[in-house]
Amino acid sequence: METKNKTIIIYIKEIMLITGKTESAARRLADRIRKEFKKPKKTLITIEEFCKYTGLGEGSVRKVIRS
């Protein structure tokens, strides 16, 4: 049986890793994503939302997060 990465949330450190941004810039990006999707401040962001906002492929993002 194959085990798949079932992570659906993306964290600030992962945004930093993917984008190469500093922590403060990654937090600002996360805030813009929340605003775009009309989510309250401090709520979690899904990988799907991150990918839709940035235009990055979900498969590529998941590969970076897993490694």
PDB file of C-alpha atoms in Angstrom:
ATOM      1  CA  MET A   1       0.000   0.000   0.000  1.00  0.00           C
ATOM      2  CA  GLU A   2       1.405   3.354  -1.063  1.00  0.00           C
ATOM      3  CA  THR A   3       1.624   6.105   1.541  1.00  0.00           C
ATOM      4  CA  LYS A   4       0.865   9.567   0.201  1.00  0.00           C
ATOM      5  CA  ASN A   5       1.770  12.874   1.754  1.00  0.00           C
ATOM      6  CA  LYS A   6      -1.568  13.994   3.171  1.00  0.00           C
ATOM      7  CA  THR A   7      -0.378  17.407   4.294  1.00  0.00           C
ATOM      8  CA  ILE A   8      -2.839  20.079   3.223  1.00  0.00           C
ATOM      9  CA  ILE A   9      -1.463  23.057   5.169  1.00  0.00           C
ATOM     10  CA  ILE A  10       1.518  25.168   4.191  1.00  0.00           C
ATOM     11  CA  TYR A  11       3.552  26.874   6.895  1.00  0.00           C
ATOM     12  CA  ILE A  12       5.641  30.051   6.862  1.00  0.00           C
ATOM     13  CA  LYS A  13       8.928  28.126   6.887  1.00  0.00           C
ATOM     14  CA  GLU A  14       7.783  26.188   3.820  1.00  0.00           C
ATOM     15  CA  ILE A  15       6.770  29.411   2.059  1.00  0.00           C
ATOM     16  CA  MET A  16      10.261  30.721   2.839  1.00  0.00           C
ATOM     17  CA  LEU A  17      11.838  27.572   1.392  1.00  0.00           C
ATOM     18  CA  ILE A  18       9.732  27.631  -1.779  1.00  0.00           C
ATOM     19  CA  THR A  19       9.973  31.346  -2.519  1.00  0.00           C
ATOM     20  CA  GLY A  20      13.377  32.203  -1.077  1.00  0.00           C
ATOM     21  CA  LYS A  21      11.772  35.060   0.861  1.00  0.00           C
ATOM     22  CA  THR A  22      12.667  36.172   4.365  1.00  0.00           C
ATOM     23  CA  GLU A  23      10.337  35.271   7.224  1.00  0.00           C
ATOM     24  CA  SER A  24       8.720  38.698   7.269  1.00  0.00           C
ATOM     25  CA  ALA A  25       8.179  38.660   3.489  1.00  0.00           C
ATOM     26  CA  ALA A  26       6.724  35.139   3.690  1.00  0.00           C
ATOM     27  CA  ARG A  27       4.333  36.301   6.420  1.00  0.00           C
ATOM     28  CA  ARG A  28       3.228  39.234   4.256  1.00  0.00           C
ATOM     29  CA  LEU A  29       2.634  36.828   1.359  1.00  0.00           C
ATOM     30  CA  ALA A  30       0.574  34.577   3.635  1.00  0.00           C
ATOM     31  CA  ASP A  31      -1.449  37.633   4.737  1.00  0.00           C
ATOM     32  CA  ARG A  32      -2.119  38.549   1.088  1.00  0.00           C
ATOM     33  CA  ILE A  33      -3.256  34.977   0.386  1.00  0.00           C
ATOM     34  CA  ARG A  34      -5.635  35.090   3.363  1.00  0.00           C
ATOM     35  CA  LYS A  35      -7.016  38.412   2.142  1.00  0.00           C
ATOM     36  CA  GLU A  36      -7.490  37.048  -1.394  1.00  0.00           C
ATOM     37  CA  PHE A  37      -9.447  34.057  -0.074  1.00  0.00           C
ATOM     38  CA  LYS A  38     -11.319  36.186   2.518  1.00  0.00           C
ATOM     39  CA  LYS A  39      -9.916  34.261   5.473  1.00  0.00           C
ATOM     40  CA  PRO A  40      -9.516  35.745   8.953  1.00  0.00           C
ATOM     41  CA  LYS A  41      -6.022  36.710  10.105  1.00  0.00           C
ATOM     42  CA  LYS A  42      -3.959  33.918  11.655  1.00  0.00           C
ATOM     43  CA  THR A  43      -5.947  31.139   9.951  1.00  0.00           C
ATOM     44  CA  LEU A  44      -4.124  28.337   8.190  1.00  0.00           C
ATOM     45  CA  ILE A  45      -3.453  28.402   4.452  1.00  0.00           C
ATOM     46  CA  THR A  46      -3.861  25.292   2.356  1.00  0.00           C
ATOM     47  CA  ILE A  47      -1.341  24.185  -0.235  1.00  0.00           C
ATOM     48  CA  GLU A  48      -4.121  24.517  -2.811  1.00  0.00           C
ATOM     49  CA  GLU A  49      -4.727  28.181  -1.887  1.00  0.00           C
ATOM     50  CA  PHE A  50      -1.002  28.910  -1.957  1.00  0.00           C
ATOM     51  CA  CYS A  51      -0.684  27.345  -5.410  1.00  0.00           C
ATOM     52  CA  LYS A  52      -3.717  29.148  -6.818  1.00  0.00           C
ATOM     53  CA  TYR A  53      -2.402  32.487  -5.570  1.00  0.00           C
ATOM     54  CA  THR A  54       1.203  32.015  -6.704  1.00  0.00           C
ATOM     55  CA  GLY A  55       0.510  30.071  -9.891  1.00  0.00           C
ATOM     56  CA  LEU A  56       2.894  27.302  -8.821  1.00  0.00           C
ATOM     57  CA  GLY A  57       2.033  23.671  -9.507  1.00  0.00           C
ATOM     58  CA  GLU A  58       0.821  21.704  -6.513  1.00  0.00           C
ATOM     59  CA  GLY A  59       3.050  18.741  -7.401  1.00  0.00           C
ATOM     60  CA  SER A  60       6.141  20.941  -7.450  1.00  0.00           C
ATOM     61  CA  VAL A  61       5.252  22.537  -4.124  1.00  0.00           C
ATOM     62  CA  ARG A  62       4.614  19.144  -2.503  1.00  0.00           C
ATOM     63  CA  LYS A  63       8.009  17.876  -3.739  1.00  0.00           C
ATOM     64  CA  VAL A  64       9.795  20.786  -2.037  1.00  0.00           C
ATOM     65  CA  ILE A  65       7.822  20.340   1.174  1.00  0.00           C
ATOM     66  CA  ARG A  66       8.574  16.597   1.324  1.00  0.00           C
ATOM     67  CA  SER A  67      12.329  16.961   0.840  1.00  0.00           C
TER      68      SER A  67
END
